[in-house]
Short mmCIF file of C-alpha atoms in Angstrom, two decimals:
data_model
loop_
_atom_site.label_atom_id
_atom_site.label_comp_id
_atom_site.label_asym_id
_atom_site.label_seq_id
_atom_site.Cartn_x
_atom_site.Cartn_y
_atom_site.Cartn_z
CA MET A 1081 98.84 91.65 63.40
CA PHE A 1082 100.99 93.21 65.90
CA TYR A 1083 100.41 94.21 70.23
CA ILE A 1084 101.09 97.46 71.77
CA HIS A 1085 101.16 97.65 75.33
CA CYS A 1086 99.13 99.67 77.41
CA PRO A 1087 100.65 101.77 80.48
CA TYR A 1088 97.14 101.35 81.75
CA CYS A 1089 95.77 98.13 81.41
CA CYS A 1090 99.73 96.92 82.33
CA GLU A 1091 99.59 94.07 79.22
CA TYR A 1092 100.42 94.00 75.93
CA ARG A 1093 97.58 93.61 73.46
CA GLU A 1094 96.08 93.74 69.34
CA GLU A 1095 96.89 96.83 67.44
CA GLU A 1096 92.93 96.58 67.10
CA GLU A 1097 92.30 97.83 70.79
CA PHE A 1098 93.73 100.75 70.31
CA HIS A 1099 93.69 104.20 67.19
CA ALA A 1100 96.19 107.09 67.18
CA LYS A 1101 95.03 110.01 67.91
CA GLY A 1102 97.39 112.69 66.44
CA GLN A 1103 100.54 114.99 67.66
CA ALA A 1104 101.52 114.29 71.51
CA HIS A 1105 102.87 116.72 73.77
CA ILE A 1106 101.50 120.35 71.80
CA ALA A 1107 101.60 123.51 74.28
CA ARG A 1108 97.98 125.36 73.91
CA PRO A 1109 98.75 128.61 73.72
CA ALA A 1110 98.71 130.58 77.21
CA ASP A 1111 95.84 133.28 76.74
CA PRO A 1112 94.01 131.45 73.68
CA ASP A 1113 92.00 135.88 73.48
CA GLN A 1114 95.60 137.45 73.00
CA CYS A 1115 95.98 134.87 69.63
CA SER A 1116 96.20 136.53 66.02
CA ASP A 1117 94.04 134.12 63.43
CA GLU A 1118 97.51 132.64 62.19
CA GLU A 1119 98.42 131.88 65.54
CA TRP A 1120 95.59 130.24 67.06
CA GLY A 1121 95.75 128.06 62.76
CA THR A 1122 98.87 126.71 63.32
CA TYR A 1123 98.03 125.55 66.76
CA LEU A 1124 94.65 123.89 65.62
CA TYR A 1125 95.76 122.65 62.86
CA PHE A 1126 99.65 121.77 61.89
CA ARG A 1127 101.80 118.88 62.70
CA LYS A 1128 104.77 118.07 62.42
CA ASN A 1129 105.24 114.48 60.82
CA PRO A 1130 108.75 113.88 60.65
CA ARG A 1131 110.35 110.14 59.19
CA GLY A 1132 111.86 108.28 62.20
CA LEU A 1133 111.06 109.49 66.19
CA HIS A 1134 107.55 110.90 67.27
CA HIS A 1135 105.46 111.33 69.72
CA GLU A 1136 101.57 110.27 68.61
CA ILE A 1137 98.65 110.22 71.31
CA TRP A 1138 96.65 106.45 71.25
CA VAL A 1139 94.04 105.46 73.00
CA HIS A 1140 92.15 102.05 74.20
CA ALA A 1141 89.47 102.47 72.51
CA ILE A 1142 88.46 98.71 72.66
CA GLY A 1143 90.03 98.52 77.05
CA CYS A 1144 90.33 101.03 79.86
CA ARG A 1145 89.80 104.49 77.05
CA LYS A 1146 91.97 106.00 77.67
CA PHE A 1147 94.79 108.25 75.83
CA PHE A 1148 97.91 107.59 76.72
CA ASN A 1149 101.46 108.03 74.29
CA VAL A 1150 103.60 106.31 72.43
CA THR A 1151 107.01 106.71 70.73
CA ARG A 1152 107.29 105.68 67.34
CA ASP A 1153 109.19 105.11 64.40
CA THR A 1154 107.06 106.47 61.14
CA GLN A 1155 109.99 104.62 59.40
CA THR A 1156 109.61 101.05 61.02
CA TYR A 1157 106.50 101.20 62.40
CA GLU A 1158 108.43 99.96 65.78
CA ILE A 1159 106.77 100.54 68.76
CA LYS A 1160 109.80 101.95 71.35
CA GLU A 1161 107.80 102.59 74.53
CA THR A 1162 104.69 103.61 75.48
CA TYR A 1163 103.75 106.28 78.78
CA LYS A 1164 100.85 107.73 80.36
CA MET A 1165 99.72 111.04 80.39
CA GLY A 1166 101.00 113.77 81.55
CA GLU A 1167 104.97 111.85 82.01
CA GLN A 1168 108.06 112.58 79.58
CA PRO A 1169 108.60 110.23 76.90
CA LYS A 1170 112.26 107.92 77.82
CA VAL A 1171 113.07 108.06 74.32
CA THR A 1172 113.89 111.40 72.61
CA SER A 1173 116.11 110.42 69.99
CA VAL A 1174 118.16 107.40 68.27
CA SER A 1175 120.56 107.29 70.27
CA ASP A 1176 118.60 106.97 73.09
CA THR A 1177 116.81 104.31 71.15
CA LEU A 1178 120.32 101.95 70.54
CA GLU A 1179 121.31 102.96 74.19
CA THR A 1180 117.96 101.15 76.22
CA GLU A 1181 118.47 98.48 73.34
CA GLU A 1182 122.19 97.91 74.84
CA ALA A 1183 121.71 97.99 77.79
CA ALA A 1184 118.75 95.29 77.65
CA GLN A 1185 121.33 93.15 76.40
#
């Protein structure tokens, strides 16, 4: 078991309280009525599945029930940061992670 930091509750809680909901920061088409079926289908169904850092939406289902974003390494399952909806991630690459870890030491 591991603990996840909820940016709204401001505390670490057990992983069982949370659920992953998919890729974060997906731009909705400005005018969906003007999209082709192919463009709309791509927006709805196709997601990135990277090896390494990935930004995801999670929900604190058994706590405050709010959605937030997680930056997670898909190879190690390590959570690099959590941040509120509407905010931008601080960690956007592996080098950002290394710089953050070096600054903490």
